[in-house]
JSON list of C-alpha atoms in Angstrom, two decimals:
[
{"chain": "A", "resi": 1, "resn": "UNK", "atom": "CA", "xyz": [200.12, 84.83, -23.09]},
{"chain": "A", "resi": 2, "resn": "UNK", "atom": "CA", "xyz": [200.24, 81.02, -22.28]},
{"chain": "A", "resi": 3, "resn": "UNK", "atom": "CA", "xyz": [203.19, 79.18, -21.85]},
{"chain": "A", "resi": 4, "resn": "UNK", "atom": "CA", "xyz": [205.05, 77.66, -24.63]},
{"chain": "A", "resi": 5, "resn": "UNK", "atom": "CA", "xyz": [205.50, 74.04, -24.45]},
{"chain": "A", "resi": 6, "resn": "UNK", "atom": "CA", "xyz": [208.78, 72.90, -24.57]},
{"chain": "A", "resi": 7, "resn": "UNK", "atom": "CA", "xyz": [210.87, 70.04, -26.89]},
{"chain": "A", "resi": 8, "resn": "UNK", "atom": "CA", "xyz": [207.52, 69.24, -28.10]},
{"chain": "A", "resi": 9, "resn": "UNK", "atom": "CA", "xyz": [207.47, 65.87, -30.12]},
{"chain": "A", "resi": 10, "resn": "UNK", "atom": "CA", "xyz": [207.79, 65.97, -34.07]},
{"chain": "A", "resi": 11, "resn": "UNK", "atom": "CA", "xyz": [204.79, 64.23, -34.98]},
{"chain": "A", "resi": 12, "resn": "UNK", "atom": "CA", "xyz": [202.96, 66.30, -32.18]},
{"chain": "A", "resi": 13, "resn": "UNK", "atom": "CA", "xyz": [203.37, 69.90, -33.67]},
{"chain": "A", "resi": 14, "resn": "UNK", "atom": "CA", "xyz": [202.96, 67.45, -37.23]},
{"chain": "A", "resi": 15, "resn": "UNK", "atom": "CA", "xyz": [198.82, 66.58, -35.43]},
{"chain": "A", "resi": 16, "resn": "UNK", "atom": "CA", "xyz": [198.61, 70.52, -34.98]},
{"chain": "A", "resi": 17, "resn": "UNK", "atom": "CA", "xyz": [198.96, 71.46, -38.43]},
{"chain": "A", "resi": 18, "resn": "UNK", "atom": "CA", "xyz": [196.72, 68.12, -39.64]},
{"chain": "A", "resi": 19, "resn": "UNK", "atom": "CA", "xyz": [194.07, 69.64, -36.31]},
{"chain": "A", "resi": 20, "resn": "UNK", "atom": "CA", "xyz": [193.98, 73.41, -37.72]},
{"chain": "A", "resi": 21, "resn": "UNK", "atom": "CA", "xyz": [193.87, 72.70, -41.69]},
{"chain": "A", "resi": 22, "resn": "UNK", "atom": "CA", "xyz": [190.92, 70.90, -41.40]},
{"chain": "A", "resi": 23, "resn": "UNK", "atom": "CA", "xyz": [189.61, 73.49, -39.33]},
{"chain": "A", "resi": 24, "resn": "UNK", "atom": "CA", "xyz": [190.52, 75.79, -42.39]},
{"chain": "A", "resi": 25, "resn": "UNK", "atom": "CA", "xyz": [193.29, 77.85, -40.64]},
{"chain": "A", "resi": 26, "resn": "UNK", "atom": "CA", "xyz": [195.71, 79.80, -43.24]},
{"chain": "A", "resi": 27, "resn": "UNK", "atom": "CA", "xyz": [199.39, 78.22, -43.02]},
{"chain": "A", "resi": 28, "resn": "UNK", "atom": "CA", "xyz": [200.46, 81.37, -41.87]},
{"chain": "A", "resi": 29, "resn": "UNK", "atom": "CA", "xyz": [198.22, 81.35, -39.14]},
{"chain": "A", "resi": 30, "resn": "UNK", "atom": "CA", "xyz": [198.58, 78.19, -38.35]},
{"chain": "A", "resi": 31, "resn": "UNK", "atom": "CA", "xyz": [202.82, 79.00, -38.08]},
{"chain": "A", "resi": 32, "resn": "UNK", "atom": "CA", "xyz": [201.84, 81.83, -35.50]},
{"chain": "A", "resi": 33, "resn": "UNK", "atom": "CA", "xyz": [200.10, 80.10, -33.55]},
{"chain": "A", "resi": 34, "resn": "UNK", "atom": "CA", "xyz": [202.16, 77.41, -33.07]},
{"chain": "A", "resi": 35, "resn": "UNK", "atom": "CA", "xyz": [204.92, 80.05, -32.07]},
{"chain": "A", "resi": 36, "resn": "UNK", "atom": "CA", "xyz": [202.65, 81.07, -29.54]},
{"chain": "A", "resi": 37, "resn": "UNK", "atom": "CA", "xyz": [201.90, 77.50, -28.21]},
{"chain": "A", "resi": 38, "resn": "UNK", "atom": "CA", "xyz": [205.54, 76.40, -28.79]},
{"chain": "A", "resi": 39, "resn": "UNK", "atom": "CA", "xyz": [207.89, 79.17, -28.47]},
{"chain": "A", "resi": 40, "resn": "UNK", "atom": "CA", "xyz": [210.08, 80.31, -31.32]},
{"chain": "A", "resi": 41, "resn": "UNK", "atom": "CA", "xyz": [212.51, 77.74, -31.58]},
{"chain": "A", "resi": 42, "resn": "UNK", "atom": "CA", "xyz": [209.79, 75.64, -33.45]},
{"chain": "A", "resi": 43, "resn": "UNK", "atom": "CA", "xyz": [209.60, 75.23, -36.76]},
{"chain": "A", "resi": 44, "resn": "UNK", "atom": "CA", "xyz": [209.71, 78.05, -39.65]},
{"chain": "A", "resi": 45, "resn": "UNK", "atom": "CA", "xyz": [206.64, 79.01, -41.68]},
{"chain": "A", "resi": 46, "resn": "UNK", "atom": "CA", "xyz": [208.13, 77.23, -45.20]},
{"chain": "A", "resi": 47, "resn": "UNK", "atom": "CA", "xyz": [208.39, 73.91, -43.28]},
{"chain": "A", "resi": 48, "resn": "UNK", "atom": "CA", "xyz": [204.80, 74.67, -42.02]},
{"chain": "A", "resi": 49, "resn": "UNK", "atom": "CA", "xyz": [203.33, 74.88, -45.20]},
{"chain": "A", "resi": 50, "resn": "UNK", "atom": "CA", "xyz": [205.48, 71.81, -47.31]},
{"chain": "A", "resi": 51, "resn": "UNK", "atom": "CA", "xyz": [203.33, 69.95, -44.44]},
{"chain": "A", "resi": 52, "resn": "UNK", "atom": "CA", "xyz": [200.28, 71.46, -45.40]},
{"chain": "A", "resi": 53, "resn": "UNK", "atom": "CA", "xyz": [200.21, 71.18, -48.72]},
{"chain": "A", "resi": 54, "resn": "UNK", "atom": "CA", "xyz": [201.89, 67.06, -48.10]},
{"chain": "A", "resi": 55, "resn": "UNK", "atom": "CA", "xyz": [198.77, 66.65, -45.84]},
{"chain": "A", "resi": 56, "resn": "UNK", "atom": "CA", "xyz": [196.42, 68.66, -48.92]},
{"chain": "A", "resi": 57, "resn": "UNK", "atom": "CA", "xyz": [197.15, 66.43, -51.02]},
{"chain": "A", "resi": 58, "resn": "UNK", "atom": "CA", "xyz": [196.81, 63.30, -49.26]},
{"chain": "A", "resi": 59, "resn": "UNK", "atom": "CA", "xyz": [199.03, 61.90, -46.67]},
{"chain": "A", "resi": 60, "resn": "UNK", "atom": "CA", "xyz": [197.80, 60.86, -43.15]},
{"chain": "A", "resi": 61, "resn": "UNK", "atom": "CA", "xyz": [200.94, 59.93, -41.65]},
{"chain": "A", "resi": 62, "resn": "UNK", "atom": "CA", "xyz": [202.11, 62.76, -39.12]},
{"chain": "A", "resi": 63, "resn": "UNK", "atom": "CA", "xyz": [205.38, 60.19, -38.22]},
{"chain": "A", "resi": 64, "resn": "UNK", "atom": "CA", "xyz": [208.65, 60.35, -39.85]},
{"chain": "A", "resi": 65, "resn": "UNK", "atom": "CA", "xyz": [209.07, 58.15, -42.97]},
{"chain": "A", "resi": 66, "resn": "UNK", "atom": "CA", "xyz": [211.32, 55.05, -43.12]},
{"chain": "A", "resi": 67, "resn": "UNK", "atom": "CA", "xyz": [214.87, 56.82, -44.39]},
{"chain": "A", "resi": 68, "resn": "UNK", "atom": "CA", "xyz": [217.33, 54.85, -46.75]},
{"chain": "A", "resi": 69, "resn": "UNK", "atom": "CA", "xyz": [220.63, 55.89, -45.39]},
{"chain": "A", "resi": 70, "resn": "UNK", "atom": "CA", "xyz": [223.39, 53.12, -45.50]},
{"chain": "A", "resi": 71, "resn": "UNK", "atom": "CA", "xyz": [222.58, 50.12, -44.52]},
{"chain": "A", "resi": 72, "resn": "UNK", "atom": "CA", "xyz": [225.59, 49.08, -41.13]},
{"chain": "A", "resi": 73, "resn": "UNK", "atom": "CA", "xyz": [227.74, 46.43, -41.97]},
{"chain": "A", "resi": 74, "resn": "UNK", "atom": "CA", "xyz": [227.99, 46.05, -38.03]},
{"chain": "A", "resi": 75, "resn": "UNK", "atom": "CA", "xyz": [226.42, 42.76, -37.78]},
{"chain": "A", "resi": 76, "resn": "UNK", "atom": "CA", "xyz": [226.42, 40.55, -34.96]},
{"chain": "A", "resi": 77, "resn": "UNK", "atom": "CA", "xyz": [228.92, 38.35, -36.49]},
{"chain": "A", "resi": 78, "resn": "UNK", "atom": "CA", "xyz": [230.83, 40.83, -37.48]},
{"chain": "A", "resi": 79, "resn": "UNK", "atom": "CA", "xyz": [230.93, 42.17, -33.51]},
{"chain": "A", "resi": 80, "resn": "UNK", "atom": "CA", "xyz": [231.35, 38.28, -32.97]},
{"chain": "A", "resi": 81, "resn": "UNK", "atom": "CA", "xyz": [234.71, 37.18, -35.12]},
{"chain": "A", "resi": 82, "resn": "UNK", "atom": "CA", "xyz": [236.06, 40.65, -34.26]},
{"chain": "A", "resi": 83, "resn": "UNK", "atom": "CA", "xyz": [235.48, 39.58, -30.55]},
{"chain": "A", "resi": 84, "resn": "UNK", "atom": "CA", "xyz": [237.20, 36.47, -31.34]},
{"chain": "A", "resi": 85, "resn": "UNK", "atom": "CA", "xyz": [240.05, 37.99, -32.66]},
{"chain": "A", "resi": 86, "resn": "UNK", "atom": "CA", "xyz": [240.51, 40.06, -29.11]},
{"chain": "A", "resi": 87, "resn": "UNK", "atom": "CA", "xyz": [240.39, 37.11, -26.88]},
{"chain": "A", "resi": 88, "resn": "UNK", "atom": "CA", "xyz": [242.94, 35.25, -29.24]},
{"chain": "A", "resi": 89, "resn": "UNK", "atom": "CA", "xyz": [245.12, 38.09, -28.47]},
{"chain": "A", "resi": 90, "resn": "UNK", "atom": "CA", "xyz": [244.66, 40.56, -25.52]},
{"chain": "A", "resi": 91, "resn": "UNK", "atom": "CA", "xyz": [247.30, 42.76, -25.74]},
{"chain": "A", "resi": 92, "resn": "UNK", "atom": "CA", "xyz": [246.34, 43.53, -29.91]},
{"chain": "A", "resi": 93, "resn": "UNK", "atom": "CA", "xyz": [246.82, 47.62, -31.72]},
{"chain": "A", "resi": 94, "resn": "UNK", "atom": "CA", "xyz": [243.33, 48.61, -34.33]},
{"chain": "A", "resi": 95, "resn": "UNK", "atom": "CA", "xyz": [246.96, 48.58, -36.91]},
{"chain": "A", "resi": 96, "resn": "UNK", "atom": "CA", "xyz": [246.86, 45.14, -35.76]},
{"chain": "A", "resi": 97, "resn": "UNK", "atom": "CA", "xyz": [242.84, 44.01, -35.67]},
{"chain": "A", "resi": 98, "resn": "UNK", "atom": "CA", "xyz": [242.43, 46.29, -39.35]},
{"chain": "A", "resi": 99, "resn": "UNK", "atom": "CA", "xyz": [244.90, 43.75, -40.37]},
{"chain": "A", "resi": 100, "resn": "UNK", "atom": "CA", "xyz": [242.80, 41.39, -39.74]},
{"chain": "A", "resi": 101, "resn": "UNK", "atom": "CA", "xyz": [239.42, 43.31, -41.02]},
{"chain": "A", "resi": 102, "resn": "UNK", "atom": "CA", "xyz": [241.01, 44.66, -43.77]},
{"chain": "A", "resi": 103, "resn": "UNK", "atom": "CA", "xyz": [237.23, 46.04, -45.09]},
{"chain": "A", "resi": 104, "resn": "UNK", "atom": "CA", "xyz": [236.12, 47.25, -42.11]},
{"chain": "A", "resi": 105, "resn": "UNK", "atom": "CA", "xyz": [237.20, 51.10, -41.49]},
{"chain": "A", "resi": 106, "resn": "UNK", "atom": "CA", "xyz": [240.11, 51.65, -38.37]},
{"chain": "A", "resi": 107, "resn": "UNK", "atom": "CA", "xyz": [237.20, 53.93, -36.54]},
{"chain": "A", "resi": 108, "resn": "UNK", "atom": "CA", "xyz": [234.72, 51.46, -37.04]},
{"chain": "A", "resi": 109, "resn": "UNK", "atom": "CA", "xyz": [236.68, 48.72, -35.65]},
{"chain": "A", "resi": 110, "resn": "UNK", "atom": "CA", "xyz": [237.82, 51.27, -32.20]},
{"chain": "A", "resi": 111, "resn": "UNK", "atom": "CA", "xyz": [234.52, 51.64, -31.97]},
{"chain": "A", "resi": 112, "resn": "UNK", "atom": "CA", "xyz": [233.49, 47.45, -31.92]},
{"chain": "A", "resi": 113, "resn": "UNK", "atom": "CA", "xyz": [235.16, 47.58, -29.88]},
{"chain": "A", "resi": 114, "resn": "UNK", "atom": "CA", "xyz": [235.51, 50.07, -26.94]},
{"chain": "A", "resi": 115, "resn": "UNK", "atom": "CA", "xyz": [231.28, 49.20, -27.25]}
]
């Protein structure tokens, strides 16, 4: 048995899946080979099947697709405004800042101030 490769990149594993699918291996056989080389805690069999279906349907990209999550509201302009307000009064509190920037959550203001 060969030594397990630890912490492989997701795209590396997907490339192996794509390669082995091209050699006409079944998903269960691909899963077994992945476990043998990368260890038990890599990817479950259903994920190997899911990627196999995607590759058979024409997907060629092994990298993650861009996620469409919420855009960050922290901008350089916002950080500059908070910084300017802090410089006006060095003895500020987060509560005082949150009154000036009511559209921003207190936790986000704290994060901006602490970074």
